[in-house]
Coordinates of C-alpha atoms in Angstrom, one line a residue:
Chain A
M186 CA -0.3 0.0 -0.2
S187 CA 1.4 3.0 -1.0
E188 CA 2.1 6.0 1.7
V189 CA 1.5 8.6 -0.4
E190 CA -1.9 9.8 -2.6
R191 CA -2.4 11.4 -6.0
V192 CA -5.4 13.8 -5.6
P193 CA -6.9 16.2 -8.0
I194 CA -7.1 19.7 -7.0
F195 CA -7.5 23.3 -8.1
R196 CA -4.5 25.5 -7.3
F197 CA -5.8 29.2 -6.8
T198 CA -3.9 32.2 -6.8
E199 CA -5.1 35.8 -6.5
V200 CA -6.4 35.8 -10.2
E201 CA -6.1 32.4 -11.8
K202 CA -7.8 29.2 -10.7
S203 CA -6.2 26.0 -12.5
S204 CA -6.8 22.2 -12.4
A205 CA -3.6 19.9 -10.8
D206 CA -2.6 16.9 -9.1
D207 CA -1.2 16.9 -5.3
V208 CA 0.2 14.0 -3.3
V209 CA -0.9 13.8 0.0
V210 CA -0.1 11.4 2.7
T211 CA -2.3 8.6 3.0
E212 CA -3.6 7.9 6.5
F213 CA -4.2 4.5 7.3
P214 CA -6.6 3.1 9.9
L215 CA -4.7 0.1 11.7
T216 CA -6.6 -1.9 14.4
I217 CA -4.5 -3.9 16.8
V218 CA -5.5 -6.6 18.1
F219 CA -3.7 -8.3 20.9
N220 CA -4.1 -11.9 22.6
N221 CA -7.7 -11.7 21.0
Q222 CA -8.4 -8.8 22.3
E223 CA -9.1 -5.5 19.9
L224 CA -6.9 -3.0 21.8
V225 CA -7.0 0.3 19.6
T226 CA -7.2 2.2 16.0
L227 CA -4.4 3.9 15.1
L228 CA -4.2 6.2 12.3
C229 CA -1.0 5.8 10.4
S230 CA 1.3 5.6 7.7
P231 CA 0.6 2.3 6.3
K232 CA 4.1 0.9 6.2
N233 CA 6.0 -1.5 8.6
L234 CA 2.6 -1.9 10.5
D235 CA 3.8 -4.7 12.2
Y236 CA 6.7 -2.8 13.8
L237 CA 4.0 -0.1 14.9
A238 CA 2.0 -2.9 16.6
V239 CA 4.8 -4.4 18.4
G240 CA 6.3 -1.0 19.3
F241 CA 2.9 0.0 20.2
L242 CA 2.9 -2.7 22.9
S243 CA 6.0 -2.1 24.4
S244 CA 5.2 1.5 24.6
E245 CA 2.3 0.7 26.5
G246 CA 4.1 -2.1 28.8
L247 CA 1.7 -4.8 27.6
L248 CA 5.1 -6.8 25.4
K249 CA 8.6 -6.8 27.0
S250 CA 10.6 -8.4 24.3
K251 CA 10.6 -10.3 21.1
D252 CA 10.6 -14.0 23.1
E253 CA 7.1 -13.3 24.4
I254 CA 5.6 -13.0 20.9
K255 CA 4.5 -16.4 19.5
N256 CA 2.2 -14.8 16.4
I257 CA 2.0 -11.9 14.7
T258 CA -0.1 -11.7 11.7
V259 CA -0.2 -8.4 9.4
D260 CA -3.7 -8.2 7.3
E261 CA -3.2 -5.0 5.1
Q262 CA -6.2 -5.4 3.2
R263 CA -8.5 -5.2 6.6
G264 CA -6.2 -3.0 8.4
V265 CA -5.4 -5.2 11.4
V266 CA -2.5 -6.6 13.1
R267 CA -2.6 -9.4 15.6
V268 CA -0.3 -10.4 18.0
E269 CA -0.1 -13.6 20.3
T270 CA 1.9 -13.7 23.2
E271 CA 3.2 -16.9 25.4
A272 CA 2.1 -15.4 28.4
E273 CA -1.7 -15.0 29.3
N274 CA -3.4 -11.7 28.8
K275 CA -2.8 -10.1 32.5
Q276 CA -5.0 -7.2 31.5
A277 CA -8.6 -7.7 32.4
G278 CA -10.6 -5.7 29.8
E279 CA -10.9 -2.5 32.0
L280 CA -7.3 -2.2 32.7
V281 CA -6.4 -2.3 29.1
F282 CA -9.0 0.5 28.5
K283 CA -7.7 2.7 31.4
R284 CA -3.8 2.1 30.2
L285 CA -5.3 3.2 26.3
I286 CA -7.2 6.1 27.7
T287 CA -3.4 7.5 29.3
S288 CA -2.0 7.1 25.5
G289 CA -1.5 9.4 23.1
C290 CA -0.6 12.7 21.8
G291 CA -2.2 15.1 24.2
R292 CA -5.4 13.2 24.8
G293 CA -4.8 12.3 28.1
T294 CA -2.1 11.1 30.4
S295 CA -1.9 9.9 33.7
F296 CA 1.6 9.8 34.8
Y297 CA 1.5 12.8 36.3
S298 CA 1.0 11.0 39.6
A299 CA 3.9 10.8 41.9
A300 CA 3.3 7.0 41.4
D301 CA 3.7 6.6 38.0
V302 CA 6.7 9.1 37.0
G303 CA 8.2 8.3 40.6
G304 CA 8.3 4.4 39.2
Q305 CA 10.1 5.4 36.2
R306 CA 14.1 4.8 36.8
K307 CA 16.8 7.5 36.0
V308 CA 18.8 7.1 32.8
E309 CA 22.1 6.6 34.2
S310 CA 24.1 5.8 31.0
Q311 CA 27.2 7.7 30.4
T312 CA 27.3 8.1 26.8
K313 CA 28.5 11.1 25.7
I314 CA 28.2 12.7 22.2
S315 CA 30.0 16.1 20.5
A316 CA 28.3 19.0 19.2
L317 CA 29.8 18.5 16.1
E318 CA 28.5 14.7 16.2
V319 CA 24.9 16.0 16.6
F320 CA 24.9 18.3 14.2
E321 CA 26.2 15.6 11.8
L322 CA 23.1 13.2 12.9
V323 CA 20.5 16.0 12.5
S324 CA 21.8 16.8 9.3
E325 CA 21.9 12.7 8.0
F326 CA 18.3 12.5 9.6
Q327 CA 16.7 15.6 7.5
H328 CA 18.4 14.0 4.3
R329 CA 16.7 10.6 5.2
S330 CA 12.8 12.0 5.1
Q331 CA 12.0 11.6 2.5
I332 CA 8.1 11.7 2.3
F333 CA 8.0 15.0 4.1
R334 CA 10.1 16.5 1.7
T335 CA 7.3 15.3 -0.8
T336 CA 3.8 16.1 0.8
G337 CA 5.0 18.0 3.8
G338 CA 3.4 16.0 6.7
V339 CA 4.9 13.4 8.1
H340 CA 6.7 13.1 11.3
S341 CA 10.3 11.1 11.2
A342 CA 12.3 9.2 13.8
A343 CA 15.7 7.8 14.2
L344 CA 17.6 5.6 16.6
C345 CA 21.1 6.3 16.2
D346 CA 24.4 5.7 17.9
T347 CA 27.0 8.9 18.2
K348 CA 28.0 8.0 14.8
S349 CA 25.2 7.3 12.8
I350 CA 21.4 6.1 12.5
L351 CA 20.8 2.6 12.8
V352 CA 16.9 2.9 12.7
F353 CA 14.7 4.9 10.6
S354 CA 10.7 5.5 10.1
E355 CA 8.1 8.3 9.3
D356 CA 4.6 7.9 10.2
I357 CA 2.0 11.1 10.0
G358 CA 1.9 10.7 13.7
R359 CA 5.1 11.6 15.8
H360 CA 4.0 9.0 18.5
N361 CA 3.8 6.4 16.0
A362 CA 6.8 7.1 14.2
I363 CA 9.1 6.7 17.5
D364 CA 6.8 3.4 18.3
K365 CA 7.5 1.7 14.9
I366 CA 11.5 2.2 15.9
F367 CA 11.0 0.8 19.2
G368 CA 9.2 -2.0 17.1
E369 CA 11.6 -2.7 14.8
C370 CA 14.3 -2.5 17.6
T371 CA 12.1 -5.4 19.4
L372 CA 12.0 -7.6 16.5
K373 CA 15.6 -7.2 15.5
D374 CA 17.0 -7.3 19.2
I375 CA 18.5 -4.1 18.6
P376 CA 19.0 -2.4 22.0
T377 CA 17.9 1.1 22.9
D378 CA 20.0 1.4 26.0
D379 CA 23.1 4.3 25.5
H380 CA 21.5 5.4 22.5
I381 CA 20.4 8.6 21.0
L382 CA 16.6 9.1 19.8
V383 CA 16.3 11.9 17.1
T384 CA 12.7 12.8 16.4
S385 CA 11.1 15.9 14.2
G386 CA 8.6 16.3 16.6
R387 CA 7.9 18.4 19.2
I388 CA 9.1 17.0 22.6
S389 CA 6.2 16.9 24.8
S390 CA 6.3 15.0 28.3
E391 CA 4.8 12.0 26.9
I392 CA 7.5 11.4 24.0
L393 CA 10.0 12.2 26.9
L394 CA 8.8 9.4 28.9
K395 CA 8.3 7.2 26.5
A396 CA 12.2 7.2 25.4
A397 CA 13.5 7.2 29.5
K398 CA 11.3 4.0 29.6
K399 CA 13.6 2.3 26.8
N400 CA 16.7 3.9 29.0
I401 CA 17.4 6.6 26.1
P402 CA 19.8 9.1 27.5
L403 CA 20.0 11.5 24.5
L404 CA 16.6 12.8 22.7
I405 CA 17.4 15.3 19.7
S406 CA 14.6 17.2 18.0
K407 CA 14.8 20.1 15.4
S408 CA 11.4 21.2 17.1
A409 CA 10.6 22.8 20.5
P410 CA 10.4 21.0 23.8
T411 CA 7.6 21.8 26.5
D412 CA 8.2 23.1 29.8
L413 CA 7.0 19.5 31.2
G414 CA 9.2 17.5 28.8
V415 CA 12.6 19.9 30.0
K416 CA 11.3 18.9 33.7
L417 CA 10.8 15.4 33.0
A418 CA 14.1 15.4 31.0
N419 CA 15.7 16.5 34.3
D420 CA 14.0 14.5 36.6
L421 CA 14.7 11.2 34.7
G422 CA 18.2 11.8 33.5
V423 CA 17.9 12.5 29.9
T424 CA 19.9 14.5 27.7
L425 CA 17.1 16.9 26.3
I426 CA 18.3 18.9 22.9
G427 CA 15.8 21.1 21.1
F428 CA 16.3 23.0 17.9
A429 CA 19.1 21.4 16.5
R430 CA 19.1 23.0 13.2
G431 CA 22.3 23.6 11.0
K432 CA 25.2 24.0 13.2
R433 CA 23.2 25.5 16.5
M434 CA 21.1 23.5 18.9
N435 CA 19.9 24.3 22.6
V436 CA 20.7 21.7 25.8
Y437 CA 17.3 22.0 27.9
S438 CA 18.7 19.2 30.6
N439 CA 22.0 17.2 31.6
D440 CA 24.2 18.9 29.4
W441 CA 27.0 16.9 30.9
R442 CA 26.5 14.6 28.1
V443 CA 27.5 17.0 25.4
V444 CA 31.0 18.0 24.9
S445 CA 32.1 21.0 22.9
H446 CA 34.8 19.6 21.2
G447 CA 35.6 16.1 19.9
Chain B
M705 CA -1.0 30.8 34.8
S706 CA 1.6 31.4 32.0
E707 CA 1.4 29.9 28.4
V708 CA 5.1 30.1 28.5
E709 CA 7.8 29.4 30.8
R710 CA 11.3 30.5 31.1
V711 CA 14.0 28.0 31.2
P712 CA 17.8 28.0 31.8
I713 CA 19.5 26.2 28.4
F714 CA 22.7 25.8 26.9
R715 CA 23.5 26.9 23.3
F716 CA 25.8 25.2 21.5
T717 CA 27.2 25.7 18.1
E718 CA 30.2 23.8 16.9
V719 CA 33.3 25.8 18.8
E720 CA 31.3 27.7 21.6
K721 CA 28.9 26.5 24.6
S722 CA 27.0 29.6 26.5
S723 CA 24.3 29.4 29.1
A724 CA 21.4 31.4 28.2
D725 CA 17.5 31.6 28.7
D726 CA 15.0 29.8 26.6
V727 CA 11.2 30.6 26.5
V728 CA 9.0 27.4 26.1
V729 CA 5.6 26.6 26.2
T730 CA 3.4 25.1 29.0
E731 CA 2.1 21.7 29.3
F732 CA -0.7 21.6 31.6
P733 CA -2.2 18.6 33.0
L734 CA -6.2 19.2 32.9
T735 CA -8.6 16.6 34.0
I736 CA -12.1 17.0 33.0
V737 CA -14.9 15.8 35.5
F738 CA -18.0 15.7 33.6
N739 CA -21.4 14.7 36.2
N740 CA -18.8 13.6 39.2
Q741 CA -17.1 10.8 36.5
E742 CA -13.6 11.7 35.6
L743 CA -13.1 11.4 32.0
V744 CA -9.8 12.3 30.5
T745 CA -6.7 14.3 31.5
L746 CA -5.5 16.3 28.6
L747 CA -2.3 18.0 27.8
C748 CA -3.0 21.8 27.0
S749 CA -1.9 25.2 27.1
P750 CA -3.0 26.7 30.6
K751 CA -5.7 29.2 29.0
N752 CA -9.3 29.3 28.8
L753 CA -9.8 25.7 30.8
D754 CA -13.4 26.4 30.4
Y755 CA -13.6 26.4 26.6
L756 CA -11.2 23.8 26.5
A757 CA -13.4 21.6 28.7
V758 CA -16.7 22.3 27.2
G759 CA -15.5 22.4 23.9
F760 CA -14.1 18.7 24.3
L761 CA -17.5 17.5 25.7
S762 CA -19.4 19.3 22.7
S763 CA -16.5 17.2 20.4
E764 CA -17.4 14.1 22.0
G765 CA -21.2 14.5 21.6
L766 CA -21.7 14.5 25.3
L767 CA -23.2 18.4 25.3
K768 CA -25.2 19.8 23.1
S769 CA -25.6 23.7 23.9
K770 CA -25.1 26.0 26.6
D771 CA -28.5 25.8 28.5
E772 CA -27.8 22.0 29.2
I773 CA -24.9 23.3 31.6
K774 CA -25.8 23.7 35.4
N775 CA -22.4 24.4 36.5
I776 CA -18.7 24.7 35.5
T777 CA -16.0 25.1 37.9
V778 CA -12.4 25.8 36.9
D779 CA -9.5 24.3 39.2
E780 CA -6.5 25.8 38.1
Q781 CA -4.4 25.0 41.1
R782 CA -5.2 21.4 40.9
G783 CA -5.7 21.4 37.0
V784 CA -9.9 20.7 37.0
V785 CA -12.4 21.4 35.4
R786 CA -15.7 20.0 36.5
V787 CA -18.7 20.3 34.4
E788 CA -22.5 19.6 35.6
T789 CA -25.4 19.3 33.3
E790 CA -29.4 19.0 33.9
A791 CA -29.6 15.8 32.2
E792 CA -28.6 12.9 33.7
N793 CA -25.1 10.9 32.8
K794 CA -26.8 9.0 30.1
Q795 CA -23.2 7.4 29.5
A796 CA -22.2 4.2 31.4
G797 CA -18.7 4.4 32.7
E798 CA -17.6 2.2 29.7
L799 CA -19.7 4.0 27.1
V800 CA -17.3 6.9 28.2
F801 CA -14.4 5.0 27.8
K802 CA -15.6 3.6 24.9
R803 CA -16.1 7.0 23.4
L804 CA -12.8 8.7 24.8
I805 CA -10.7 5.8 23.2
T806 CA -12.0 6.5 19.7
S807 CA -10.5 10.5 20.1
G808 CA -8.0 12.2 19.6
C809 CA -4.7 12.9 17.8
G810 CA -3.9 10.0 15.7
R811 CA -4.3 7.3 18.7
G812 CA -7.6 5.5 18.1
T813 CA -10.5 6.5 16.0
S814 CA -13.8 4.2 15.2
F815 CA -15.6 6.1 13.3
Y816 CA -14.5 4.4 10.2
S817 CA -17.2 2.3 10.2
A818 CA -19.7 2.7 7.7
A819 CA -22.6 3.8 10.7
D820 CA -20.2 6.1 12.5
V821 CA -19.4 8.5 8.8
G822 CA -22.8 7.3 7.9
G823 CA -24.4 9.1 10.4
Q824 CA -23.1 12.3 10.0
R825 CA -24.9 14.8 8.3
K826 CA -23.6 16.3 5.0
V827 CA -22.5 19.9 4.9
E828 CA -25.1 21.8 2.9
S829 CA -24.3 25.0 3.4
Q830 CA -24.2 27.7 0.1
T831 CA -21.6 30.2 2.0
K832 CA -19.2 31.1 -0.8
I833 CA -15.9 32.9 -0.6
S834 CA -13.4 34.5 -3.0
A835 CA -9.5 33.3 -3.1
L836 CA -8.7 36.9 -1.9
E837 CA -10.8 36.6 1.2
V838 CA -9.2 33.3 2.0
F839 CA -5.9 34.9 1.7
E840 CA -6.6 38.3 3.8
L841 CA -8.1 35.6 6.6
V842 CA -4.6 33.4 6.7
S843 CA -2.3 36.6 6.9
E844 CA -5.1 38.2 9.7
F845 CA -4.7 34.5 11.2
Q846 CA -0.8 34.4 11.0
H847 CA -0.6 37.9 12.5
R848 CA -2.8 36.7 15.7
S849 CA -0.5 33.6 16.3
Q850 CA 1.8 35.3 19.4
I851 CA 2.9 32.2 21.4
F852 CA 3.5 30.3 18.1
R853 CA 6.3 33.1 17.0
T854 CA 8.1 33.2 20.5
T855 CA 8.4 29.7 21.2
G856 CA 7.6 27.8 18.0
G857 CA 5.5 24.7 19.6
V858 CA 1.6 26.0 19.4
H859 CA -1.3 25.7 17.1
S860 CA -3.6 28.0 16.4
A861 CA -7.5 27.8 15.5
A862 CA -10.0 30.5 14.5
L863 CA -13.3 30.8 13.5
C864 CA -14.1 33.1 11.0
D865 CA -17.0 34.4 8.8
T866 CA -15.6 35.6 5.1
K867 CA -14.5 38.9 6.8
S868 CA -13.1 38.5 9.5
I869 CA -11.6 36.3 12.5
L870 CA -14.6 36.1 15.3
V871 CA -12.9 33.6 17.6
F872 CA -9.5 32.7 18.0
S873 CA -7.4 30.1 20.3
E874 CA -4.0 28.7 20.5
D875 CA -3.1 25.5 22.3
I876 CA -0.2 23.0 22.3
G877 CA -2.5 20.4 20.8
R878 CA -4.1 21.2 17.3
H879 CA -7.1 19.6 18.5
N880 CA -7.2 21.2 21.7
A881 CA -6.9 24.8 19.8
I882 CA -10.0 23.7 18.0
D883 CA -12.0 22.3 21.2
K884 CA -11.4 25.8 22.6
I885 CA -12.7 27.6 19.6
F886 CA -15.8 25.0 20.1
G887 CA -16.1 25.9 23.7
E888 CA -16.0 29.5 23.4
C889 CA -18.7 29.0 20.7
T890 CA -20.9 27.1 22.8
L891 CA -20.7 29.3 26.0
K892 CA -21.4 32.4 24.3
D893 CA -24.1 30.8 21.7
I894 CA -22.1 31.8 18.8
P895 CA -23.3 29.5 16.0
T896 CA -20.7 27.7 13.3
D897 CA -22.6 26.7 10.9
D898 CA -22.0 28.7 7.6
H899 CA -18.6 29.6 8.9
I900 CA -15.4 28.9 8.3
L901 CA -12.6 27.1 11.0
V902 CA -8.8 28.3 10.2
T903 CA -6.2 25.7 11.5
S904 CA -2.5 25.9 11.7
G905 CA -2.8 22.0 11.8
R906 CA -2.4 19.3 9.3
I907 CA -5.9 18.4 8.3
S908 CA -6.2 14.5 9.2
S909 CA -10.1 12.6 9.2
E910 CA -10.5 13.5 12.7
I911 CA -10.3 17.2 12.2
L912 CA -12.3 16.8 9.0
L913 CA -14.9 15.0 11.2
K914 CA -15.0 17.3 13.8
A915 CA -15.4 20.6 11.9
A916 CA -18.6 18.5 10.1
K917 CA -20.0 17.7 13.1
K918 CA -20.2 21.0 13.9
N919 CA -21.8 22.0 10.2
I920 CA -18.6 23.8 8.9
P921 CA -18.6 24.6 5.2
L922 CA -15.2 25.7 4.9
L923 CA -11.7 24.3 6.7
I924 CA -8.8 26.5 6.0
S925 CA -5.0 25.1 6.7
K926 CA -1.3 26.2 5.8
S927 CA -0.8 22.8 6.6
A928 CA -1.2 19.7 4.4
P929 CA -4.3 17.3 4.5
T930 CA -4.1 13.6 4.4
D931 CA -5.8 11.0 2.1
L932 CA -8.6 10.4 4.3
G933 CA -9.1 14.0 5.4
V934 CA -9.7 14.5 1.5
K935 CA -12.0 11.7 0.5
L936 CA -14.0 12.8 3.8
A937 CA -14.2 16.0 2.7
N938 CA -15.4 15.1 -0.8
D939 CA -18.1 12.8 1.2
L940 CA -19.6 15.1 3.6
G941 CA -19.6 18.4 1.6
V942 CA -16.6 20.3 3.0
T943 CA -14.6 22.7 1.3
L944 CA -11.0 21.5 2.1
I945 CA -8.0 24.3 1.6
G946 CA -4.6 23.5 2.1
F947 CA -1.2 24.9 1.8
A948 CA -2.7 28.3 2.4
R949 CA 0.6 30.5 2.4
G950 CA 0.9 34.0 0.5
K951 CA -1.4 34.6 -2.3
R952 CA -1.7 30.6 -2.9
M953 CA -4.0 27.9 -1.7
N954 CA -4.5 24.5 -2.9
V955 CA -8.4 23.6 -2.9
Y956 CA -9.3 19.6 -2.4
S957 CA -12.9 19.6 -2.4
N958 CA -15.9 21.5 -3.4
D959 CA -14.2 24.2 -4.7
W960 CA -17.7 25.5 -5.9
R961 CA -17.7 27.5 -2.7
V962 CA -14.5 29.2 -3.9
V963 CA -14.6 31.9 -6.7
S964 CA -11.5 33.1 -8.2
H965 CA -12.5 36.7 -8.1
G966 CA -14.8 39.4 -5.9

């Protein structure tokens, strides 16, 4: 299935109306069924649907490692990914519902209770990176972002070491793009510890927490963070870098991981 | 409460590290309690919290008009808005949960069932607008976007007639910005029929449906639409305008409402 779609449009200027074709991104409803329980329907870009499903389950704490997975089936026609695990489904229906309401994109989180954030371990990784290495990663990241350049409506994410991009993804949703990364890492046994996450999107508290849960010490964005994102980054030991553009960047927390030279 | 926050940062270039202050947007967790039932916690900008709560309830179909509202209390300290209505709470707990899972920002919608979209009435409004009027509205819209210019992390929305902006809002979430508009319209008895909605954000299927539910015939964005947004716009009789920048725009559906001259 194509990630972009050609549609007929009319272009208007002050004095002219002309028909043309435009390319828009595909928005695909994907339903995730986990151990025969329909969990959620995500709106996503129709690529790497298995990564998205596994990454979503992993981010929500419903799946820890590849070994737990008994079976994954992707039905692209019907827009369904089914994931089955060896373990019994510990989550009762209501628990799953409650959990899902707390997920996603500014539409409700409950981790502001001290218990939830308090339960999150601080990231202790001693990984360091030079400013130059950040600029080079961001430059490579920008070059990889194909769909965005075509249609202007897609987010990208990448897992990197200090030298290069290891895993790259694109999706219409900034949460989905990151979950696709985590899903690929889960399925390919790529560790996220000591690694770097680059995202095209704003760094809100939810994105920050998502990274901290994966023990990621460095989070880089070309966009702005929120105050709560900065606060959590300080509390959870994450180095938060925003407005990374060209040869400039802002470091909002734990700047000891960024060295000026080297 | 301030919509922006000053935080200490380090600016890095290839060769320099200097301490500075940066302004980031505030991300505020707001819990909406509807008839003594805790519905959801939204992450939002801490302004016009009553508009956001009422708009959210309205968009979710839980509230039809101002007359139904018995009481609204805003507790800014604790981040809670309580809305009470005259009518009994028709929604059982589970129904509310199900509904909320279907809301918001790419994290699950269920309106793809034919029943849901089929139940949505087509927008029949005969409102027309000239290309020049669109360019002028968008220009006014850009000028009003204060927080965005300061911090680069906020969405705006506006309800307009063909000549000017009637209601304007900003929020870190594009859904929230639109819900704030609808909340203000509900509380001030401002009709949305025959009016125009301008948004800074991408037009996904969820945004399109949100507008169609309010019987809004024209939806304008400086950003891109998705293919599903365009499809729904065609099906539901909405004129969808994207990439409205300067003196150019793309019309994706129902172009008969846009006239070249006048």
